[in-house]
């Protein structure tokens, strides 16, 4: 895997009550490889994609059938973009790093979610 080859992986994602367990599973990679290969931070943001080695940006756009008038879209649609243009890749990297450095670290977000879950249990 990339982590075994000492490749650092930064993930910026929305972490909520339903996705928290998946994120913790992703972070388990760090224990298996013996170093903090994967770092995750929480941010509500619309972009979905990857930046790879300062050379490539892959983005995914989702079109949901229910968001359109009847007959406009037959099925849900996923559009994939691959961008190799150096200027665009550089710009997307800057956007990522801006969002990442201002995002909430995973430990703080998980702690917040656990306190919310505790409150929900107390209410029941």
Short mmCIF file of C-alpha atoms in Angstrom, two decimals:
data_model
loop_
_atom_site.label_atom_id
_atom_site.label_comp_id
_atom_site.label_asym_id
_atom_site.label_seq_id
_atom_site.Cartn_x
_atom_site.Cartn_y
_atom_site.Cartn_z
CA UNK A 1 0.00 0.00 0.00
CA UNK A 2 0.96 3.65 -0.29
CA UNK A 3 1.30 3.91 3.49
CA UNK A 4 3.88 1.10 3.55
CA UNK A 5 5.88 3.03 0.93
CA UNK A 6 5.95 6.03 3.33
CA UNK A 7 3.45 8.05 1.29
CA UNK A 8 1.64 10.57 3.48
CA UNK A 9 -2.13 10.70 2.89
CA UNK A 10 -4.21 13.74 3.89
CA UNK A 11 -8.00 13.38 3.87
CA UNK A 12 -10.47 16.22 4.15
CA UNK A 13 -14.02 14.97 4.61
CA UNK A 14 -17.30 15.53 6.34
CA UNK A 15 -17.28 13.49 9.53
CA UNK A 16 -20.70 12.97 11.05
CA UNK A 17 -22.35 10.42 13.30
CA UNK A 18 -22.90 8.00 10.43
CA UNK A 19 -19.41 8.28 8.90
CA UNK A 20 -17.39 8.42 12.14
CA UNK A 21 -16.91 4.64 12.30
CA UNK A 22 -15.65 4.51 8.70
CA UNK A 23 -13.10 7.23 9.39
CA UNK A 24 -11.84 5.37 12.45
CA UNK A 25 -11.42 2.26 10.25
CA UNK A 26 -9.37 4.32 7.77
CA UNK A 27 -7.16 5.55 10.59
CA UNK A 28 -6.50 1.94 11.63
CA UNK A 29 -4.05 1.87 8.70
CA UNK A 30 -1.69 3.91 10.91
CA UNK A 31 -1.51 1.12 13.48
CA UNK A 32 -0.90 -1.51 10.80
CA UNK A 33 1.97 0.40 9.17
CA UNK A 34 3.44 1.77 12.40
CA UNK A 35 3.37 5.49 11.60
CA UNK A 36 0.84 8.30 11.01
CA UNK A 37 0.49 7.71 7.28
CA UNK A 38 -3.13 8.88 7.15
CA UNK A 39 -4.31 12.18 8.59
CA UNK A 40 -8.00 13.11 8.54
CA UNK A 41 -9.70 16.43 9.18
CA UNK A 42 -13.36 17.45 9.17
CA UNK A 43 -14.76 20.06 6.81
CA UNK A 44 -18.15 20.66 5.24
CA UNK A 45 -17.21 21.33 1.64
CA UNK A 46 -18.65 20.44 -1.77
CA UNK A 47 -15.58 19.01 -3.51
CA UNK A 48 -15.06 15.28 -3.94
CA UNK A 49 -11.81 14.18 -5.46
CA UNK A 50 -8.10 13.52 -5.27
CA UNK A 51 -4.88 15.40 -5.88
CA UNK A 52 -2.08 13.05 -6.86
CA UNK A 53 1.63 13.94 -6.86
CA UNK A 54 1.20 17.58 -7.98
CA UNK A 55 0.27 16.23 -11.42
CA UNK A 56 -3.33 15.12 -11.44
CA UNK A 57 -6.69 16.14 -10.00
CA UNK A 58 -9.60 13.74 -10.12
CA UNK A 59 -13.01 15.14 -9.22
CA UNK A 60 -16.41 13.47 -9.03
CA UNK A 61 -19.72 15.21 -9.48
CA UNK A 62 -23.00 13.55 -8.53
CA UNK A 63 -26.32 14.27 -10.19
CA UNK A 64 -29.26 12.81 -8.28
CA UNK A 65 -32.41 11.95 -10.20
CA UNK A 66 -34.62 13.37 -7.45
CA UNK A 67 -33.01 16.81 -7.82
CA UNK A 68 -34.38 17.16 -11.37
CA UNK A 69 -37.81 17.48 -12.90
CA UNK A 70 -39.46 14.23 -13.94
CA UNK A 71 -37.91 12.91 -17.16
CA UNK A 72 -34.86 15.22 -17.14
CA UNK A 73 -32.54 12.58 -15.65
CA UNK A 74 -33.39 8.90 -16.02
CA UNK A 75 -30.90 7.61 -13.40
CA UNK A 76 -28.45 9.03 -10.88
CA UNK A 77 -25.34 10.15 -12.73
CA UNK A 78 -21.68 10.37 -11.74
CA UNK A 79 -19.37 12.56 -13.81
CA UNK A 80 -15.62 12.06 -13.41
CA UNK A 81 -13.10 14.75 -14.31
CA UNK A 82 -9.35 14.26 -14.71
CA UNK A 83 -7.32 17.46 -14.82
CA UNK A 84 -3.65 17.42 -15.82
CA UNK A 85 -3.19 21.15 -16.49
CA UNK A 86 -0.39 22.36 -14.18
CA UNK A 87 -2.09 25.66 -13.30
CA UNK A 88 -5.39 23.99 -12.43
CA UNK A 89 -3.70 21.29 -10.36
CA UNK A 90 -1.75 23.96 -8.48
CA UNK A 91 -4.94 25.97 -7.85
CA UNK A 92 -6.85 22.92 -6.55
CA UNK A 93 -3.91 22.09 -4.27
CA UNK A 94 -4.03 25.60 -2.82
CA UNK A 95 -7.77 25.28 -2.22
CA UNK A 96 -7.23 21.91 -0.53
CA UNK A 97 -4.46 23.17 1.75
CA UNK A 98 -6.48 26.23 2.71
CA UNK A 99 -9.46 24.05 3.66
CA UNK A 100 -7.25 21.44 5.34
CA UNK A 101 -5.30 23.83 7.55
CA UNK A 102 -8.53 25.46 8.75
CA UNK A 103 -10.40 22.17 9.24
CA UNK A 104 -11.14 20.53 12.58
CA UNK A 105 -8.69 17.73 13.52
CA UNK A 106 -10.21 14.25 13.67
CA UNK A 107 -9.72 13.81 17.42
CA UNK A 108 -11.68 16.97 18.23
CA UNK A 109 -14.46 16.06 15.81
CA UNK A 110 -14.82 12.50 17.13
CA UNK A 111 -14.93 13.83 20.69
CA UNK A 112 -17.72 16.26 19.70
CA UNK A 113 -19.70 13.48 18.00
CA UNK A 114 -19.31 11.16 20.98
CA UNK A 115 -20.68 13.86 23.29
CA UNK A 116 -23.67 14.30 20.96
CA UNK A 117 -24.27 10.53 20.95
CA UNK A 118 -24.08 10.51 24.77
CA UNK A 119 -26.68 13.28 24.92
CA UNK A 120 -28.95 11.37 22.55
CA UNK A 121 -28.70 8.28 24.78
CA UNK A 122 -29.52 10.36 27.85
CA UNK A 123 -32.65 11.71 26.14
CA UNK A 124 -33.94 8.20 25.40
#
